Tab-separated table of C-alpha atoms in Angstrom:
chain	number	residue	atom	x	y	z
Z	15	MET	CA	7.484	-12.349	48.253
Z	16	LYS	CA	7.798	-13.151	51.677
Z	17	LYS	CA	3.836	-12.846	52.244
Z	18	PHE	CA	3.459	-16.295	50.313
Z	19	PHE	CA	5.428	-18.346	53.128
Z	20	ASN	CA	4.137	-19.421	55.789
Z	21	THR	CA	6.101	-17.817	58.568
Z	22	SER	CA	4.299	-19.993	61.305
Z	23	GLY	CA	4.748	-23.583	59.922
Z	24	ASN	CA	7.440	-25.962	61.547
Z	25	LEU	CA	9.073	-26.426	58.362
Z	26	TYR	CA	9.628	-22.686	57.859
Z	27	LYS	CA	11.005	-22.796	61.169
Z	28	GLU	CA	13.439	-25.941	60.834
Z	29	MET	CA	14.778	-24.553	57.745
Z	30	LYS	CA	15.538	-21.424	59.587
Z	31	LEU	CA	13.804	-19.546	56.612
Z	32	LYS	CA	13.561	-16.332	58.483
Z	33	ASP	CA	17.436	-15.631	57.893
Z	34	GLN	CA	17.701	-17.264	55.060
Z	35	LEU	CA	15.055	-15.805	52.776
Z	36	PRO	CA	16.648	-12.007	52.792
Z	37	THR	CA	19.760	-13.236	51.137
Z	38	MET	CA	17.748	-15.209	48.428
Z	39	THR	CA	16.918	-14.195	44.809
Z	40	GLU	CA	12.703	-14.000	43.789
Z	41	ASP	CA	13.418	-17.218	41.668
Z	42	GLU	CA	15.307	-18.936	44.415
Z	43	GLN	CA	12.278	-18.090	46.868
Z	44	LEU	CA	10.015	-19.421	43.888
Z	45	GLU	CA	11.958	-22.683	43.759
Z	46	LEU	CA	12.010	-22.827	47.028
Z	47	LEU	CA	8.080	-22.487	47.462
Z	48	ALA	CA	7.482	-25.009	44.768
Z	49	THR	CA	9.653	-27.631	46.899
Z	50	ASP	CA	6.890	-28.374	49.651
Z	51	GLY	CA	3.364	-26.998	50.086
Z	52	MET	CA	3.782	-26.742	53.374
Z	53	LEU	CA	5.963	-23.547	53.120
Z	54	VAL	CA	2.966	-21.755	51.539
Z	55	LYS	CA	0.635	-19.755	53.157
Z	56	ARG	CA	-2.918	-20.477	53.050
Z	57	PRO	CA	-5.456	-19.799	51.505
Z	58	ILE	CA	-4.610	-18.119	48.769
Z	59	LEU	CA	-7.542	-16.371	46.587
Z	60	VAL	CA	-6.932	-14.781	42.898
Z	61	ALA	CA	-9.339	-12.560	42.041
Z	62	GLU	CA	-9.808	-10.269	38.654
Z	63	ASP	CA	-7.753	-7.538	40.409
Z	64	GLN	CA	-6.211	-8.628	43.476
Z	65	VAL	CA	-4.149	-11.604	45.311
Z	66	LEU	CA	-4.851	-12.433	49.105
Z	67	VAL	CA	-2.638	-14.554	51.052
Z	68	GLY	CA	-3.903	-16.049	54.444
Z	69	PHE	CA	-7.003	-14.945	55.877
Z	70	LYS	CA	-7.996	-11.548	56.965
Z	71	GLU	CA	-11.672	-11.686	57.716
Z	72	LYS	CA	-12.314	-8.056	56.616
Z	73	ASP	CA	-10.236	-8.606	53.364
Z	74	TRP	CA	-12.253	-11.550	52.360
Z	75	GLU	CA	-15.650	-9.960	52.831
Z	76	ASP	CA	-14.738	-7.067	51.069
Z	77	GLN	CA	-13.300	-9.059	48.157
Z	78	LEU	CA	-16.268	-11.462	47.630
Z	79	LEU	CA	-19.256	-9.320	49.186
């Protein structure tokens, strides 16, 4: 679940989520992600057999080409 969080974002750092996430349930993490789009790592690509979160050029090339 952590890979969906924008760990480089200011809001993530302000909320000190690095310390909080390990003690949160998956449902709590999902609810938190839904509260503010700035917490979500982008871009997200949903393909038939894979979900890519964040941009890694090689992964995107492999998926799209």
